[in-house]
Amino acid sequence: MLGIKINKRVLQKISPIALGYLVLGLACGMLGQKAAITPLEMLAMSIFAYAGSSQFIGIAMILQSASFFSIGLTILIVNLRYVLFSSTLTPYFSKRKLPFLALFTHGITDETFAVNLTSFETETDPYWTHEEALALNFLGCVVWALSNAFGCYASEFISLDIHLVSYILTAMFLGIWVNYLVNRTMILVGLTSGILAVILAQIIPFKLHIVISSLFCSGLACYITRHQKGGQNNE
Amino acid sequence: MSKEYIWSVIILMSIVTYLPRSLPMVILSHYNLPAWFTRWLTFVPTAIFGALVFPDIFLTDNHINLALNNIALWTTVIIAPLAFKTKSLGYTIISGTLVYAVLQALV
């Protein structure tokens, strides 16, 4: 029932993500070492929390000895976009039972969400299966956790440019984003949300601009297209 | 930093990342989603990734930066046609890393 299936197309789809996770994970682990976190703790954090920006923020807050309340609230807010990801994937999992959903949803990240959604939409011969989707999440988590632990362990011996590392994350977001820019409506919604986010980021704390901007722009697009069929297919 | 503090933070982080991921699907999968809701969801990814990319490339220290020293912006301008054309995550990451490193060496 909790099947997992690793095959050629799963490996093909995970490899660019794995490449990004490897570099980001090394950087995150190195940051963890600076906060006196051990490789074992880094491994546990990366397996159970399994989140990029949340871990960077969490480690930075550990360095400041922040309170549990402020750490929990900040990371919860940064992760609000997962609510949207999880909702978006729901139609593809309508018949699955709780244990599978409980396990699968743990592996939803920006990257695995995007690749799974695209695969469910476009892979038809044969269809993208739940087992392959779970495998993608699982492999992403393995690469992320191992590179975090290794980065923490080997932080004395490797050096990464922090600006380059943070741009690799941006490039991952860009590489995902372009897959959704399939028609004029989608491009317009994306650009509007981007511009609004740039404005909001300067006045709203806790990285809330991401969720507010995307909720507003996707909601507006949904309202404007309410008399059209489909919504994403109108050219 | 005490071990108890770090392990407590790890547990806390795991909870506040797991709940937003799991609860929507676990709850919503029991219902037939209304048409407007699924139509709204089709616009969510493009809006979210736009909101993730733009602040990353236009803001430096939370201020708009269009100067030449904003390497993230100019790297993105250079690789955007390739990213848009190929729609490939791998090519985007690799070309972005290379172009960023080159610009970093030049600027």
XYZ file of C-alpha atoms in Angstrom:
342
model
C 0.000 0.000 0.000
C 2.895 2.337 0.699
C 4.548 1.417 -2.576
C 7.511 3.301 -3.902
C 8.773 2.918 -7.469
C 12.147 4.143 -8.657
C 12.569 3.922 -12.434
C 14.349 5.734 -15.254
C 12.000 8.685 -15.551
C 11.982 9.224 -11.785
C 15.782 9.377 -11.864
C 15.710 11.711 -14.871
C 13.315 14.071 -13.125
C 15.100 14.037 -9.774
C 18.610 14.626 -11.158
C 18.410 18.429 -11.698
C 16.706 18.794 -8.305
C 19.351 16.585 -6.702
C 22.074 18.770 -8.189
C 20.559 21.892 -6.625
C 19.903 20.139 -3.293
C 23.489 18.906 -3.171
C 24.943 22.415 -3.281
C 22.252 24.007 -1.104
C 22.472 21.108 1.357
C 26.246 21.464 1.695
C 25.792 25.180 2.368
C 23.021 24.561 4.886
C 25.085 21.923 6.701
C 28.070 24.283 6.848
C 25.857 26.973 8.364
C 24.595 24.395 10.864
C 28.137 23.607 11.956
C 28.612 27.307 12.772
C 25.596 27.031 15.099
C 27.251 24.072 16.904
C 24.856 21.578 15.344
C 26.337 18.087 14.903
C 26.133 16.101 11.634
C 23.680 13.694 13.303
C 21.409 16.554 14.359
C 21.715 18.038 10.881
C 20.704 14.678 9.408
C 17.648 14.478 11.674
C 16.636 18.059 10.918
C 16.925 17.487 7.161
C 14.974 14.226 7.231
C 12.133 15.394 9.469
C 11.835 19.076 8.577
C 13.129 18.598 4.991
C 12.827 22.236 3.984
C 15.357 24.597 2.432
C 14.551 28.127 3.465
C 13.054 26.971 6.789
C 16.310 25.290 7.776
C 18.418 28.311 6.828
C 16.104 30.520 8.894
C 15.900 27.993 11.751
C 19.680 27.708 12.016
C 20.091 31.485 11.898
C 17.593 31.732 14.773
C 19.384 28.993 16.743
C 22.534 31.147 16.420
C 20.605 33.995 18.034
C 19.153 31.643 20.717
C 15.670 32.730 19.669
C 12.614 31.623 21.629
C 10.608 28.558 20.578
C 7.614 30.776 19.926
C 9.361 33.066 17.459
C 11.124 30.176 15.687
C 7.888 28.192 15.362
C 5.822 31.148 14.186
C 8.394 32.421 11.675
C 8.912 29.015 10.076
C 5.174 28.314 10.036
C 4.598 31.565 8.135
C 7.436 30.898 5.697
C 5.859 27.474 5.071
C 2.329 28.733 4.426
C 2.896 28.287 0.707
C 2.949 24.522 1.299
C -0.765 24.819 2.111
C -1.282 25.957 -1.483
C 1.014 23.253 -2.889
C -0.711 20.536 -0.879
C -4.161 21.761 -1.971
C -3.046 21.939 -5.600
C -1.903 18.295 -5.603
C -5.036 17.045 -3.819
C -7.130 16.323 -6.988
C -4.509 13.763 -8.057
C -4.759 11.836 -4.775
C -8.512 11.680 -4.229
C -8.667 7.904 -3.709
C -5.610 7.400 -1.519
C -5.826 6.428 2.121
C -4.414 8.364 5.054
C -1.103 6.480 5.597
C 0.012 7.101 2.013
C -1.030 10.761 2.124
C 0.678 11.228 5.494
C 3.923 9.905 4.046
C 3.706 11.557 0.621
C 2.895 15.045 1.897
C 5.985 15.045 4.110
C 8.067 15.217 0.922
C 6.343 18.226 -0.656
C 8.922 20.943 -1.345
C 8.928 23.789 -3.876
C 10.801 21.579 -6.309
C 9.182 18.166 -5.800
C 5.748 19.789 -5.834
C 6.408 21.431 -9.195
C 7.898 18.355 -10.848
C 5.149 16.051 -9.550
C 2.389 18.425 -10.650
C 3.857 18.775 -14.148
C 4.321 15.008 -14.357
C 0.713 14.304 -13.346
C -0.414 16.790 -15.994
C 1.832 15.787 -18.896
C 3.018 12.184 -18.425
C 0.342 10.040 -20.076
C 2.191 7.071 -21.576
C 2.160 5.606 -19.035
C 0.571 7.941 -16.498
C 2.694 9.328 -13.650
C 1.899 7.111 -10.648
C 1.609 7.844 -6.938
C 4.467 5.419 -6.367
C 6.749 7.402 -8.677
C 5.662 10.676 -7.062
C 6.558 9.239 -3.645
C 9.905 8.012 -5.014
C 10.704 11.509 -6.284
C 9.982 13.018 -2.846
C 11.964 10.261 -1.132
C 15.059 10.603 -3.332
C 15.012 14.389 -2.932
C 14.936 13.940 0.848
C 17.826 11.435 0.781
C 20.063 13.771 -1.259
C 19.085 16.764 0.871
C 19.719 14.967 4.181
C 23.054 13.418 3.160
C 24.433 16.666 1.717
C 23.359 18.558 4.854
C 25.088 16.033 7.110
C 28.185 16.013 4.918
C 28.322 19.813 4.694
C 28.151 19.971 8.496
C 30.846 17.299 8.893
C 33.231 18.691 6.261
C 32.684 22.410 6.746
C 36.374 22.931 7.558
C 37.467 21.439 4.248
C 35.033 22.960 1.758
C 34.225 26.556 0.956
C 31.212 27.816 -0.952
C 30.454 31.341 -2.045
C 27.265 32.292 -0.181
C 26.035 34.599 -2.967
C 26.459 31.907 -5.609
C 24.671 29.369 -3.409
C 21.711 31.657 -2.869
C 21.539 32.324 -6.604
C 21.373 28.568 -7.286
C 18.150 28.518 -5.251
C 16.831 31.431 -7.336
C 17.803 29.595 -10.543
C 15.869 26.548 -9.308
C 12.793 28.711 -8.757
C 13.243 30.250 -12.226
C 13.662 26.845 -13.872
C 10.425 25.712 -12.232
C 8.546 28.939 -12.936
C 9.095 28.863 -16.716
C 7.252 25.536 -16.857
C 4.071 27.290 -15.787
C 4.389 30.177 -18.259
C 2.439 28.334 -20.935
C 0.130 31.091 -22.175
C -0.435 34.831 -21.870
C -2.722 34.538 -18.834
C -0.165 32.506 -16.890
C 2.658 34.881 -17.835
C 0.599 37.898 -16.793
C -0.382 36.344 -13.436
C 3.228 35.371 -12.730
C 4.689 38.763 -13.610
C 2.007 40.637 -11.642
C 2.595 38.451 -8.595
C 6.345 38.979 -8.927
C 6.050 42.766 -9.093
C 3.580 42.864 -6.195
C 5.911 40.638 -4.147
C 8.836 43.027 -4.759
C 6.727 45.917 -3.433
C 5.316 43.963 -0.457
C 8.702 42.507 0.496
C 9.899 46.000 1.353
C 7.028 46.709 3.765
C 5.841 43.342 5.146
C 7.914 41.264 7.618
C 8.464 37.480 7.942
C 8.546 36.819 4.170
C 4.744 37.023 4.173
C 4.902 38.801 0.819
C 5.187 35.455 -1.004
C 1.890 34.083 0.273
C -0.001 37.398 0.194
C 1.076 38.273 -3.334
C 0.380 34.832 -4.775
C -2.986 34.487 -3.011
C -4.072 37.908 -4.264
C -2.900 37.471 -7.869
C -4.162 33.899 -8.317
C -7.482 34.892 -6.703
C -7.794 37.904 -9.001
C -7.034 35.755 -12.054
C -9.635 33.230 -10.929
C -12.223 36.021 -10.535
C -11.468 37.634 -13.919
C -11.636 34.314 -15.768
C -14.813 33.143 -14.000
C -16.882 33.104 -17.229
C -14.245 31.330 -19.278
C -13.903 27.577 -19.461
C -10.706 25.977 -18.229
C -8.914 29.069 -17.087
C -5.396 28.016 -17.940
C -6.039 27.151 -21.578
C -7.381 30.464 -22.870
C -4.832 31.785 -25.324
C 23.823 25.911 22.736
C 22.413 23.081 24.837
C 21.565 19.772 23.170
C 18.015 19.990 24.542
C 17.543 23.372 22.882
C 18.746 22.156 19.461
C 16.695 18.943 19.551
C 13.621 20.883 20.691
C 14.046 23.289 17.762
C 14.422 20.329 15.358
C 11.179 18.797 16.627
C 9.420 22.159 16.490
C 10.647 22.814 12.934
C 9.483 19.369 11.846
C 5.981 20.028 13.187
C 5.550 23.480 11.629
C 6.776 22.249 8.237
C 4.730 19.033 8.300
C 1.346 20.491 9.206
C 1.013 22.954 6.271
C 2.097 20.178 3.909
C -0.145 17.391 5.140
C -3.327 18.899 6.598
C -4.743 20.413 3.360
C -4.450 17.180 1.398
C -5.533 14.933 4.255
C -8.635 17.058 4.851
C -9.482 18.095 1.276
C -9.080 14.602 -0.192
C -12.380 13.625 1.480
C -14.330 16.229 -0.475
C -15.169 16.924 -4.087
C -13.495 20.246 -4.737
C -15.739 22.942 -6.273
C -14.900 24.038 -9.839
C -13.887 27.594 -8.867
C -11.460 26.180 -6.305
C -9.642 23.921 -8.761
C -9.593 26.754 -11.321
C -8.066 29.047 -8.688
C -5.439 26.401 -7.927
C -4.299 26.369 -11.583
C -3.065 29.949 -11.109
C -1.260 29.290 -7.817
C 2.095 27.895 -9.055
C 2.856 30.669 -11.546
C 1.930 33.264 -8.915
C 4.055 31.659 -6.173
C 7.187 31.184 -8.271
C 6.865 34.720 -9.632
C 6.701 35.923 -6.030
C 9.762 33.824 -5.134
C 11.944 34.836 -8.104
C 11.313 38.584 -8.424
C 12.266 39.678 -4.874
C 15.377 37.461 -5.129
C 16.609 39.262 -8.252
C 15.341 42.830 -7.824
C 16.039 43.402 -4.121
C 19.419 43.821 -2.448
C 19.174 44.259 1.328
C 15.435 44.805 0.845
C 15.857 47.717 -1.580
C 15.297 47.716 -5.337
C 18.670 47.442 -7.052
C 18.935 47.871 -10.831
C 22.659 48.675 -10.790
C 25.317 46.654 -12.581
C 26.502 45.146 -9.301
C 23.214 43.252 -8.899
C 24.637 40.073 -10.401
C 21.520 38.006 -9.660
C 19.417 40.346 -11.799
C 21.734 40.418 -14.804
C 22.384 36.678 -14.659
C 18.637 36.119 -14.780
C 18.241 38.536 -17.704
C 20.910 36.589 -19.591
C 19.619 33.077 -18.880
C 15.860 33.851 -19.031
C 15.530 33.240 -22.824
C 17.262 29.863 -22.477
C 15.156 28.926 -19.429
C 11.951 29.988 -21.171
C 12.847 28.197 -24.412
C 14.055 24.891 -22.941
C 11.779 24.824 -19.876
C 14.542 22.698 -18.377
C 15.344 22.869 -14.669
C 18.771 21.314 -15.240
C 19.853 23.748 -17.967
C 18.551 26.685 -15.943
C 20.534 25.699 -12.835
C 23.745 24.980 -14.740
C 23.633 28.064 -16.999
C 22.627 30.248 -14.034
C 25.554 28.997 -11.936
C 28.059 29.471 -14.765
C 26.849 32.930 -15.810
C 26.696 34.074 -12.173
C 30.259 32.899 -11.540
C 31.527 34.631 -14.700
C 29.776 37.920 -13.880
C 31.050 37.693 -10.313
C 34.593 37.473 -11.647
C 34.049 40.416 -14.023
C 32.097 42.907 -11.873
